[in-house]
PDB file of C-alpha atoms in Angstrom:
ATOM      1  CA  GLN A   6       9.261   5.999 -13.405  1.00 76.00           C
ATOM      2  CA  VAL A   7       7.139   2.945 -13.030  1.00 90.00           C
ATOM      3  CA  HIS A   8       3.423   3.203 -13.757  1.00 94.00           C
ATOM      4  CA  LEU A   9       1.149   1.961 -10.978  1.00 96.00           C
ATOM      5  CA  VAL A  10      -2.545   1.121 -11.143  1.00 95.00           C
ATOM      6  CA  GLU A  11      -4.528   0.239  -8.022  1.00 95.00           C
ATOM      7  CA  SER A  12      -7.751  -1.702  -7.921  1.00 96.00           C
ATOM      8  CA  GLY A  13     -10.029  -3.360  -5.417  1.00 96.00           C
ATOM      9  CA  GLY A  14     -11.379  -0.546  -3.270  1.00 95.00           C
ATOM     10  CA  GLY A  15     -14.991  -0.098  -2.299  1.00 97.00           C
ATOM     11  CA  LEU A  16     -17.391  -0.264   0.619  1.00 98.00           C
ATOM     12  CA  VAL A  17     -17.209  -2.865   3.363  1.00 98.00           C
ATOM     13  CA  GLN A  18     -18.717  -3.253   6.800  1.00 98.00           C
ATOM     14  CA  ALA A  19     -16.614  -3.011   9.914  1.00 98.00           C
ATOM     15  CA  GLY A  20     -15.017  -6.333  10.694  1.00 98.00           C
ATOM     16  CA  GLY A  21     -14.945  -7.306   7.054  1.00 98.00           C
ATOM     17  CA  SER A  22     -12.100  -7.863   4.652  1.00 98.00           C
ATOM     18  CA  MET A  23     -10.937  -6.358   1.407  1.00 98.00           C
ATOM     19  CA  ASN A  24      -8.146  -6.957  -1.074  1.00 98.00           C
ATOM     20  CA  LEU A  25      -6.296  -4.238  -2.935  1.00 98.00           C
ATOM     21  CA  SER A  26      -4.047  -4.823  -5.929  1.00 98.00           C
ATOM     22  CA  CYS A  27      -1.393  -2.675  -7.544  1.00 97.00           C
ATOM     23  CA  ALA A  28      -0.037  -3.554 -10.961  1.00 94.00           C
ATOM     24  CA  ALA A  29       3.318  -2.099 -11.960  1.00 93.00           C
ATOM     25  CA  SER A  30       4.525  -1.528 -15.501  1.00 89.00           C
ATOM     26  CA  GLY A  31       7.085   0.473 -17.444  1.00 82.00           C
ATOM     27  CA  GLY A  32      10.319  -0.026 -15.558  1.00 70.00           C
ATOM     28  CA  SER A  33       8.987  -2.343 -12.901  1.00 59.00           C
ATOM     29  CA  SER A  34      11.974  -4.664 -13.353  1.00 66.00           C
ATOM     30  CA  SER A  35      14.111  -2.150 -11.465  1.00 76.00           C
ATOM     31  CA  THR A  36      11.723  -1.836  -8.546  1.00 82.00           C
ATOM     32  CA  TYR A  37      13.410  -2.034  -5.163  1.00 89.00           C
ATOM     33  CA  ALA A  38      10.302  -1.809  -3.051  1.00 93.00           C
ATOM     34  CA  MET A  39       6.562  -1.296  -3.230  1.00 94.00           C
ATOM     35  CA  GLY A  40       4.254  -0.089  -0.565  1.00 96.00           C
ATOM     36  CA  TRP A  41       0.865   1.202   0.449  1.00 98.00           C
ATOM     37  CA  PHE A  42      -0.096   4.524   1.956  1.00 98.00           C
ATOM     38  CA  ARG A  43      -3.478   5.988   2.790  1.00 98.00           C
ATOM     39  CA  GLN A  44      -4.878   9.462   3.070  1.00 98.00           C
ATOM     40  CA  VAL A  45      -8.003  11.083   4.421  1.00 98.00           C
ATOM     41  CA  PRO A  46      -9.061  14.619   3.543  1.00 95.00           C
ATOM     42  CA  GLY A  47      -7.123  17.266   5.386  1.00 96.00           C
ATOM     43  CA  LYS A  48      -4.406  14.910   6.593  1.00 96.00           C
ATOM     44  CA  GLU A  49      -1.005  13.846   5.350  1.00 96.00           C
ATOM     45  CA  ARG A  50      -0.511  10.628   3.488  1.00 97.00           C
ATOM     46  CA  GLU A  51       0.075   7.860   6.044  1.00 97.00           C
ATOM     47  CA  PHE A  52       2.321   4.837   5.676  1.00 98.00           C
ATOM     48  CA  VAL A  53       0.554   1.476   5.792  1.00 98.00           C
ATOM     49  CA  ALA A  54       2.898  -1.283   4.593  1.00 98.00           C
ATOM     50  CA  LEU A  55       5.888  -1.966   2.394  1.00 97.00           C
ATOM     51  CA  LEU A  56       7.626  -4.895   0.778  1.00 96.00           C
ATOM     52  CA  ILE A  57      11.262  -4.966  -0.284  1.00 93.00           C
ATOM     53  CA  TRP A  58      11.286  -6.890  -3.544  1.00 87.00           C
ATOM     54  CA  SER A  59      14.695  -8.598  -3.421  1.00 85.00           C
ATOM     55  CA  GLU A  60      14.429  -9.609   0.241  1.00 87.00           C
ATOM     56  CA  ASP A  61      10.705 -10.329   0.347  1.00 85.00           C
ATOM     57  CA  SER A  62      10.739  -8.532   3.673  1.00 94.00           C
ATOM     58  CA  THR A  63       7.807  -6.518   4.933  1.00 97.00           C
ATOM     59  CA  HIS A  64       7.105  -3.707   7.345  1.00 97.00           C
ATOM     60  CA  TYR A  65       3.788  -2.454   8.691  1.00 98.00           C
ATOM     61  CA  ALA A  66       2.424   0.556  10.479  1.00 98.00           C
ATOM     62  CA  ASP A  67       1.474  -0.264  14.052  1.00 98.00           C
ATOM     63  CA  SER A  68      -2.127   0.647  13.328  1.00 98.00           C
ATOM     64  CA  VAL A  69      -2.514  -2.199  10.798  1.00 98.00           C
ATOM     65  CA  LYS A  70      -0.051  -4.791  12.120  1.00 98.00           C
ATOM     66  CA  GLY A  71      -1.731  -8.158  12.525  1.00 98.00           C
ATOM     67  CA  ARG A  72      -4.694  -7.128  10.368  1.00 98.00           C
ATOM     68  CA  PHE A  73      -3.156  -6.224   7.017  1.00 98.00           C
ATOM     69  CA  THR A  74      -0.823  -8.317   4.879  1.00 98.00           C
ATOM     70  CA  ILE A  75       1.238  -7.121   1.942  1.00 98.00           C
ATOM     71  CA  SER A  76       2.287  -9.690  -0.629  1.00 96.00           C
ATOM     72  CA  ARG A  77       3.354  -9.907  -4.258  1.00 94.00           C
ATOM     73  CA  ASP A  78       3.116 -11.812  -7.493  1.00 91.00           C
ATOM     74  CA  ASN A  79       6.486 -11.556  -9.206  1.00 85.00           C
ATOM     75  CA  ALA A  80       5.263 -12.838 -12.541  1.00 86.00           C
ATOM     76  CA  LYS A  81       2.574 -10.158 -12.719  1.00 86.00           C
ATOM     77  CA  ASN A  82       4.624  -7.356 -11.127  1.00 88.00           C
ATOM     78  CA  THR A  83       1.753  -6.891  -8.747  1.00 93.00           C
ATOM     79  CA  VAL A  84       1.589  -6.163  -5.053  1.00 96.00           C
ATOM     80  CA  PHE A  85      -1.455  -6.888  -2.915  1.00 97.00           C
ATOM     81  CA  LEU A  86      -2.808  -5.600   0.362  1.00 98.00           C
ATOM     82  CA  ARG A  87      -5.065  -7.975   2.224  1.00 98.00           C
ATOM     83  CA  MET A  88      -7.032  -6.074   4.846  1.00 98.00           C
ATOM     84  CA  ASN A  89      -8.840  -7.997   7.585  1.00 98.00           C
ATOM     85  CA  SER A  90     -10.836  -6.870  10.607  1.00 98.00           C
ATOM     86  CA  LEU A  91     -11.426  -3.521   9.003  1.00 98.00           C
ATOM     87  CA  LYS A  92     -12.404  -0.566  11.150  1.00 98.00           C
ATOM     88  CA  PRO A  93     -14.128   2.685  10.226  1.00 98.00           C
ATOM     89  CA  GLU A  94     -10.847   4.496  10.871  1.00 97.00           C
ATOM     90  CA  ASP A  95      -9.290   2.482   8.041  1.00 98.00           C
ATOM     91  CA  SER A  96     -11.454   4.443   5.613  1.00 98.00           C
ATOM     92  CA  ALA A  97      -9.214   6.416   3.260  1.00 98.00           C
ATOM     93  CA  VAL A  98      -7.905   6.654  -0.243  1.00 98.00           C
ATOM     94  CA  TYR A  99      -5.246   3.987  -0.519  1.00 98.00           C
ATOM     95  CA  PHE A 100      -2.232   4.681  -2.713  1.00 98.00           C
ATOM     96  CA  CYS A 101       0.308   2.279  -4.091  1.00 97.00           C
ATOM     97  CA  ALA A 102       3.935   3.443  -4.184  1.00 96.00           C
ATOM     98  CA  ALA A 103       7.160   2.168  -5.679  1.00 94.00           C
ATOM     99  CA  ASP A 104      10.798   3.140  -5.714  1.00 92.00           C
ATOM    100  CA  SER A 105      13.881   1.834  -7.453  1.00 87.00           C
ATOM    101  CA  ARG A 106      16.438   2.675  -4.777  1.00 87.00           C
ATOM    102  CA  ARG A 107      15.084   3.056  -1.272  1.00 84.00           C
ATOM    103  CA  VAL A 108      12.233   2.627   1.143  1.00 86.00           C
ATOM    104  CA  GLY A 109      10.813   4.653   3.961  1.00 92.00           C
ATOM    105  CA  VAL A 110       7.649   5.530   5.819  1.00 94.00           C
ATOM    106  CA  ARG A 111       7.459   9.071   4.500  1.00 95.00           C
ATOM    107  CA  GLU A 112       5.680  10.081   1.339  1.00 95.00           C
ATOM    108  CA  ARG A 113       8.823  11.761   0.013  1.00 94.00           C
ATOM    109  CA  ASP A 114      10.745   8.482   0.222  1.00 93.00           C
ATOM    110  CA  TRP A 115       8.860   7.119  -2.780  1.00 95.00           C
ATOM    111  CA  GLY A 116       9.248   8.089  -6.408  1.00 93.00           C
ATOM    112  CA  SER A 117       6.210   6.587  -8.117  1.00 94.00           C
ATOM    113  CA  TRP A 118       2.560   6.679  -7.113  1.00 96.00           C
ATOM    114  CA  GLY A 119      -0.707   5.241  -8.299  1.00 97.00           C
ATOM    115  CA  GLN A 120      -3.893   7.229  -8.640  1.00 97.00           C
ATOM    116  CA  GLY A 121      -5.439   5.848  -5.450  1.00 97.00           C
ATOM    117  CA  THR A 122      -8.487   3.757  -4.658  1.00 97.00           C
ATOM    118  CA  GLN A 123     -11.170   4.608  -2.106  1.00 98.00           C
ATOM    119  CA  VAL A 124     -11.799   2.254   0.798  1.00 98.00           C
ATOM    120  CA  THR A 125     -14.811   2.974   2.968  1.00 98.00           C
ATOM    121  CA  VAL A 126     -15.558   0.986   6.107  1.00 98.00           C
ATOM    122  CA  SER A 127     -19.036   1.458   7.496  1.00 97.00           C
ATOM    123  CA  SER A 128     -19.771   1.056  11.193  1.00 94.00           C
TER     124      SER A 128
END
């Protein structure tokens, strides 16, 4: 399993922007895809965005499409999530995910997870 470490969370006002990073190590060369999910207390982990490494193709949840951008730095084995026009409902713990074989929008589709980083958007 690849080891994932997120960074970049914090507090931001509504309408603001924030960048999240996720550094992969320990088997990252076999990564097929990386993605971002988010979770609020009492709810299931929700898909946000994914990037298929070999194709450089992306997919977004409807709730973030046009506001969030997922990108990567191959040399650093890092994936980013640029979040613009943030809303209070974007507040959550954001998790980075990776898998060596497949992608999907369900939590169980992914084999490796980071520890999560809190994003809080104030109104």
